mmCIF file of C-alpha atoms in Angstrom:
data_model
loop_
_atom_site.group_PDB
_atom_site.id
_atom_site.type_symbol
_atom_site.label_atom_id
_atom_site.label_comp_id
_atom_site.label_asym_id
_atom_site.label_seq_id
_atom_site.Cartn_x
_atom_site.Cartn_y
_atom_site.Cartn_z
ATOM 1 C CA UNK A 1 -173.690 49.195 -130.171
ATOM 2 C CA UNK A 2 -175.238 46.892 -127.417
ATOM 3 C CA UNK A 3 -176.623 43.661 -127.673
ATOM 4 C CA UNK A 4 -180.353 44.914 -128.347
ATOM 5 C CA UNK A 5 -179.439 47.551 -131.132
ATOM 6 C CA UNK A 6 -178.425 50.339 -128.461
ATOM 7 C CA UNK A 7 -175.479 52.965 -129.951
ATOM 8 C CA UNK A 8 -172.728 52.319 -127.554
ATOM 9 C CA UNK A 9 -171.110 56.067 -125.941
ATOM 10 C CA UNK A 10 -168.952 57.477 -127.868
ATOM 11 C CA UNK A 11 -170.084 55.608 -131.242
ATOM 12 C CA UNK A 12 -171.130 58.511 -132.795
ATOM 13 C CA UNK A 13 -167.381 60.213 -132.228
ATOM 14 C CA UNK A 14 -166.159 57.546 -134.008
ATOM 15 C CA UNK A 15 -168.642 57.419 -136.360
ATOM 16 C CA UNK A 16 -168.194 60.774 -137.309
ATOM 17 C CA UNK A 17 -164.363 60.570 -137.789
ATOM 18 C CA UNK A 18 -163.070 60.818 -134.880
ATOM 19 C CA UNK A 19 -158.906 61.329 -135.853
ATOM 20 C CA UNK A 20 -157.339 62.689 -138.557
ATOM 21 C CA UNK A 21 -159.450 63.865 -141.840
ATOM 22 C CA UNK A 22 -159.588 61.422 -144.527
ATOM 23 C CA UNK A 23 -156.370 61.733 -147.154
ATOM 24 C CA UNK A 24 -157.096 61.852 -150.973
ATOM 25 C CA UNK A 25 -155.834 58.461 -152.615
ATOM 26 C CA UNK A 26 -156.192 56.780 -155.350
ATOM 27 C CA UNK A 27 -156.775 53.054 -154.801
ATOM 28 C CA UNK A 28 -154.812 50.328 -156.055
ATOM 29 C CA UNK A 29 -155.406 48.946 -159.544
ATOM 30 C CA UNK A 30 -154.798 45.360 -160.395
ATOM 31 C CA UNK A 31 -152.116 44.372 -163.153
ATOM 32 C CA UNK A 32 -155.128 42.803 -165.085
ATOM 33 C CA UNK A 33 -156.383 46.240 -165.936
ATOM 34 C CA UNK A 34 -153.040 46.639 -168.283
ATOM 35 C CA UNK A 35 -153.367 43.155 -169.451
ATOM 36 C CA UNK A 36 -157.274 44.400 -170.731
ATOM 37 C CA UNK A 37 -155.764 47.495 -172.394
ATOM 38 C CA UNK A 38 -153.380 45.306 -174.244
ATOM 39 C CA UNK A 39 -155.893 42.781 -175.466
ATOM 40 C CA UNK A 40 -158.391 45.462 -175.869
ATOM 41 C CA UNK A 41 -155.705 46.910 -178.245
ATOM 42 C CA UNK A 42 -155.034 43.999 -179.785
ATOM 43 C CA UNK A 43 -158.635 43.841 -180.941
ATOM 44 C CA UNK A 44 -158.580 47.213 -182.151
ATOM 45 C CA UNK A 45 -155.868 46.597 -184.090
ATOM 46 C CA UNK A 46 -157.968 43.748 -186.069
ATOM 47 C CA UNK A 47 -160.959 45.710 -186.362
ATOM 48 C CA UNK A 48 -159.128 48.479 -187.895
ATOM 49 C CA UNK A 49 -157.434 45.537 -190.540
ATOM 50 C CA UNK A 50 -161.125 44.784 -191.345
ATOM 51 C CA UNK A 51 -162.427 48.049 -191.785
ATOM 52 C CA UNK A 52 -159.362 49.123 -193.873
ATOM 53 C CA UNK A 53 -160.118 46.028 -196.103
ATOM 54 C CA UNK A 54 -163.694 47.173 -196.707
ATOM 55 C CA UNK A 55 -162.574 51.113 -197.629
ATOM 56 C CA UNK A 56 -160.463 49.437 -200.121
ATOM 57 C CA UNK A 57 -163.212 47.334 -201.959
ATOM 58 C CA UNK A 58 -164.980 50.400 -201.787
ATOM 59 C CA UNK A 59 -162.010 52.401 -203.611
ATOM 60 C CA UNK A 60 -161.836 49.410 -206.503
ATOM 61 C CA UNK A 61 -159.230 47.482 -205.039
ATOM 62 C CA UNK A 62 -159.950 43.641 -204.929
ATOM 63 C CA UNK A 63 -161.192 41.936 -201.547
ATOM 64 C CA UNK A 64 -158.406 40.080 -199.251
ATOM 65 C CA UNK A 65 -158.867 36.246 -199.442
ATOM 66 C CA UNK A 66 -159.699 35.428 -195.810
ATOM 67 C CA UNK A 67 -162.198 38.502 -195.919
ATOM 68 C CA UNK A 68 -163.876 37.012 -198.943
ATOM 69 C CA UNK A 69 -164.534 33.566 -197.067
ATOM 70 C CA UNK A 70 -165.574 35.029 -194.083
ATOM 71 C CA UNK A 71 -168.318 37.141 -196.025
ATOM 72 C CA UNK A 72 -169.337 33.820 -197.649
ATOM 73 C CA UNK A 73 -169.642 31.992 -194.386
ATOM 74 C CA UNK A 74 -171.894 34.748 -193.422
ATOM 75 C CA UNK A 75 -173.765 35.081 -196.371
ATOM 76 C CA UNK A 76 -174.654 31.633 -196.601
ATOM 77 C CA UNK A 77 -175.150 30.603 -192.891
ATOM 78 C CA UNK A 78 -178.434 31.002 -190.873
ATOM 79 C CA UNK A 79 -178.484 32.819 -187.984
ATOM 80 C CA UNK A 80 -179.722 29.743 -185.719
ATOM 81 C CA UNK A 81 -176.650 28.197 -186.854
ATOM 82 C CA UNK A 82 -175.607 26.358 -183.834
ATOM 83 C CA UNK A 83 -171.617 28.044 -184.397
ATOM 84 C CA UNK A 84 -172.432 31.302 -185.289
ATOM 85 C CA UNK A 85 -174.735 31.115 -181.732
ATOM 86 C CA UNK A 86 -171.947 29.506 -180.460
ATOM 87 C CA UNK A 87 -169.386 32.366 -181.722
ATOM 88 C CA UNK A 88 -172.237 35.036 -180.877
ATOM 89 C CA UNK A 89 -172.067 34.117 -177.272
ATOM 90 C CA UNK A 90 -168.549 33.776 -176.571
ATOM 91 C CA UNK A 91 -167.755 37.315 -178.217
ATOM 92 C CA UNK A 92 -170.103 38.872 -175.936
ATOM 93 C CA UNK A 93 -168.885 37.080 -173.067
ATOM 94 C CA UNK A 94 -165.561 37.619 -174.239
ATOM 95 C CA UNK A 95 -166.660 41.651 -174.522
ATOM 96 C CA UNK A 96 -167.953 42.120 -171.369
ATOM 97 C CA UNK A 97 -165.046 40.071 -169.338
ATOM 98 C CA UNK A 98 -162.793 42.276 -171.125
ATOM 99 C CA UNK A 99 -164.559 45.514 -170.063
ATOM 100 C CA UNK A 100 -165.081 44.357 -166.639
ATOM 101 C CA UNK A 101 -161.567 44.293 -166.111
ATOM 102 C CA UNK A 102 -160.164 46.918 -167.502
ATOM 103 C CA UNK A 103 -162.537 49.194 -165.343
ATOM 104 C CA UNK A 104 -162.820 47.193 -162.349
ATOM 105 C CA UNK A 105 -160.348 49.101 -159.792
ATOM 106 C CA UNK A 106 -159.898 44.993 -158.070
ATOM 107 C CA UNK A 107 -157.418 44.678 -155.133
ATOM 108 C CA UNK A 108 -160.334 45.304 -152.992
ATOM 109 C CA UNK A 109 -158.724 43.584 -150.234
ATOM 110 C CA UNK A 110 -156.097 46.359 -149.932
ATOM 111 C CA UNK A 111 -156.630 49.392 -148.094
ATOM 112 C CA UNK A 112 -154.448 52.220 -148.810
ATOM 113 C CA UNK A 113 -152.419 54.125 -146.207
ATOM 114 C CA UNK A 114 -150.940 57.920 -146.008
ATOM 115 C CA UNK A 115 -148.476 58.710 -147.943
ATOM 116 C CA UNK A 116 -145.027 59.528 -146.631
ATOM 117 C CA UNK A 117 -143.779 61.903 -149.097
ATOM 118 C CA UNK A 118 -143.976 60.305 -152.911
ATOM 119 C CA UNK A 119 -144.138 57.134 -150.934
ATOM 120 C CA UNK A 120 -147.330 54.999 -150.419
ATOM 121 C CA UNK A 121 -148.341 51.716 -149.229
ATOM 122 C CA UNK A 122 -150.970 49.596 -148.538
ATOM 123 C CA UNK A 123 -152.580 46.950 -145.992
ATOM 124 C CA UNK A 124 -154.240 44.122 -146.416
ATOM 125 C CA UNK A 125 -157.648 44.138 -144.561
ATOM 126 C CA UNK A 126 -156.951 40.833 -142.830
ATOM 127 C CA UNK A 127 -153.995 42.137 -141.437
ATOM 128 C CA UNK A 128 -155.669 44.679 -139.867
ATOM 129 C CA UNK A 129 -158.305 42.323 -138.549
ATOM 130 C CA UNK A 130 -155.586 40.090 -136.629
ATOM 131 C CA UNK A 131 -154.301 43.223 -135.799
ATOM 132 C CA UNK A 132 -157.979 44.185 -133.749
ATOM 133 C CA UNK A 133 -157.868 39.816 -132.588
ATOM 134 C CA UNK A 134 -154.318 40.566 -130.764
ATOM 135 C CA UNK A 135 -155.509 43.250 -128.838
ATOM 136 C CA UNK A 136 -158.898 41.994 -127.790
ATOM 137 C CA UNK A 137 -157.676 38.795 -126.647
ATOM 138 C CA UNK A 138 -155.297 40.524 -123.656
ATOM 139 C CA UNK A 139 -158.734 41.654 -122.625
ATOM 140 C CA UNK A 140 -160.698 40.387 -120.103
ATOM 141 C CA UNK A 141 -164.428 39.077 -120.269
ATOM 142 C CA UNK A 142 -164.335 38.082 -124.101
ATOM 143 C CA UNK A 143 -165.552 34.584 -124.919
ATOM 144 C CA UNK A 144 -165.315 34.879 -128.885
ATOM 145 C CA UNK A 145 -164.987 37.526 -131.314
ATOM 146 C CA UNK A 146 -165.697 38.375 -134.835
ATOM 147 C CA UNK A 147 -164.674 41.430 -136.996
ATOM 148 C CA UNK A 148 -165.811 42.076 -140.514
ATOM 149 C CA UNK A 149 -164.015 44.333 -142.027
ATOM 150 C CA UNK A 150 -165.270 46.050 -145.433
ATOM 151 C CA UNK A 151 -163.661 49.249 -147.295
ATOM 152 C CA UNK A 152 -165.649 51.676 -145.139
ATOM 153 C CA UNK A 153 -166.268 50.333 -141.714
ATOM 154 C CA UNK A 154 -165.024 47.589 -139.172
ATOM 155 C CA UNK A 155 -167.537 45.859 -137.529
ATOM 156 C CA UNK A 156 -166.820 44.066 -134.240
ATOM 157 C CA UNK A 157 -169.304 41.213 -132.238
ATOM 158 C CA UNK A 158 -168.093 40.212 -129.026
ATOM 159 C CA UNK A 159 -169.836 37.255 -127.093
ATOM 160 C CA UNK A 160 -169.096 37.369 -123.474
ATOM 161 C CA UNK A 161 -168.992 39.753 -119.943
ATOM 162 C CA UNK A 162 -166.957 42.309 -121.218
ATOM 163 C CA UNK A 163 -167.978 46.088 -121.600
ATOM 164 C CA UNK A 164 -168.422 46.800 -124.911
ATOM 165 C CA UNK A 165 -167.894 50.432 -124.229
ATOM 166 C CA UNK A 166 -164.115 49.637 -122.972
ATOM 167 C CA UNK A 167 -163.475 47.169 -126.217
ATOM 168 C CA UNK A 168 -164.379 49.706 -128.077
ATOM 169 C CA UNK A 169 -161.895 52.442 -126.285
ATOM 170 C CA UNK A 170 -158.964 49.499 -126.837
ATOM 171 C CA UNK A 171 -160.093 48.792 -130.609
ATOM 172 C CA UNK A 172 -160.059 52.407 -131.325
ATOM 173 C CA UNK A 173 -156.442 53.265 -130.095
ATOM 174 C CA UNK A 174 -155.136 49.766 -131.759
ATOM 175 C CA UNK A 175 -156.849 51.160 -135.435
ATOM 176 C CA UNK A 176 -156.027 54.590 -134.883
ATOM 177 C CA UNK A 177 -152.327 53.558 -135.224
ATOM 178 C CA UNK A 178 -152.843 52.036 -138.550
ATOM 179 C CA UNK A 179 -152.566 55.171 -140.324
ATOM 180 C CA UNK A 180 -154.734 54.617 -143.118
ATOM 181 C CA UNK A 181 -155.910 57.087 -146.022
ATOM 182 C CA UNK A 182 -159.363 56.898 -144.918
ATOM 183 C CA UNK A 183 -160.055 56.050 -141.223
ATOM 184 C CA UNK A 184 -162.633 53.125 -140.759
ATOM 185 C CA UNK A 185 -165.491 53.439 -138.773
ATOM 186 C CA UNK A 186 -165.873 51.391 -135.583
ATOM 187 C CA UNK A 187 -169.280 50.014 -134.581
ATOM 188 C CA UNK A 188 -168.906 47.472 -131.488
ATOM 189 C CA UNK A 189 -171.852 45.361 -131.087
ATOM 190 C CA UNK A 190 -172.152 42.640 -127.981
ATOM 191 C CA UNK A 191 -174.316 39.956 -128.156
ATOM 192 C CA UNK A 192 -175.216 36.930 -125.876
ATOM 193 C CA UNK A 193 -173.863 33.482 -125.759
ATOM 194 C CA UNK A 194 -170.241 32.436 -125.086
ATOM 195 C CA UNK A 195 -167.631 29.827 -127.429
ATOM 196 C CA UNK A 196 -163.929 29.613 -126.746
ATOM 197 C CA UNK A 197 -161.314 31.358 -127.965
ATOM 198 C CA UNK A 198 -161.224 34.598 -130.243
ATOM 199 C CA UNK A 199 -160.741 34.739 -133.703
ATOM 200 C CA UNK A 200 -160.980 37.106 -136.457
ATOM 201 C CA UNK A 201 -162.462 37.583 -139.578
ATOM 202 C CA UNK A 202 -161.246 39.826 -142.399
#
């Protein structure tokens, strides 16, 4: 796209998935989602102790020890009990933590690429963001140069006299060989101004 909001030509192509068809993969998970299952387990594991301690009151047999003093604590503290608030809290922030991570996917950074066979890999976004930096800057006319990359699209701002049209044609062909699961979208944008050098931003 041009400086004043204008779709560059041939931005839709791209756009519109220009290359090969996206490939079905699953995205990394991070090691902390085992870790979760295992505490989560843990946890279960104590919850079942307690609630086979209460099944046997209930059948006549007599309470465990540390069950009994717990159920006294309870019995005889408030609830505005500055520890049992105190305990309240940090078991729900405890709970949700817990959940968070054993369904958040994480890795975000990562972008996966086709698989070879039984054989898969992945790239870090930054690396394909230096990637897009080395091939701008053996182009002419570009001052300084950002790219935001997110899981979806790559967005590219160039500051200085070159066609955004041609960066676009060069930044295409340099993504197009990183052959990733699901191609990224490329939307060049050109604004005014000028600063040295050209970076990169992942």
């Amino acid at each position: 796209m041009s400086a004043g909001g204008e779709p560059v030509p041939g931005e839709e192509a791209t756009a519109a998935g220009d290359g090969p068809p996206p490939e079905k993969v699953r995205r990394p998970r991070a090691p902390r989602a085992v870790v979760a299952a295992l505490v989560a387990t843990v946890l279960l594991v104590l919850a079942g102790a307690l609630l086979y301690d209460v099944i046997a009151v209930r059948a006549g047999y007599p309470t465990r020890r540390w069950r009994a003093r717990i159920a006294d604590e309870l019995a005889t503290r408030h609830l505005d009990y500055l520890w049992a608030l105190v305990g309240a809290g940090a078991a729900v922030l405890l709970g949700g933590a817990l959940l968070w991570l054993a369904l958040a996917p994480g890795l975000g950074r990562w972008l996966p690429l086709r698989r070879h066979g039984d054989t898969g890999a992945v790239i870090d976004r930054a690396g394909i963001g230096h990637l897009l930096a080395d091939r701008a800057a053996g182009l002419q006319g570009i001052d300084q140069l950002r790219i935001r990359i997110s899981r979806r699209r790559v967005r590219v701002t160039l500051i200085g006299a070159a066609d955004p049209v041609s960066v676009q044609r060069q930044l295409r062909d340099e993504l197009a060989r990183v052959t990733l699961a699901r191609p990224l979208r490329l939307d060049v944008r050109a604004a005014p101004g000028a600063g040295p050098g050209v970076g990169a931003a992942g």
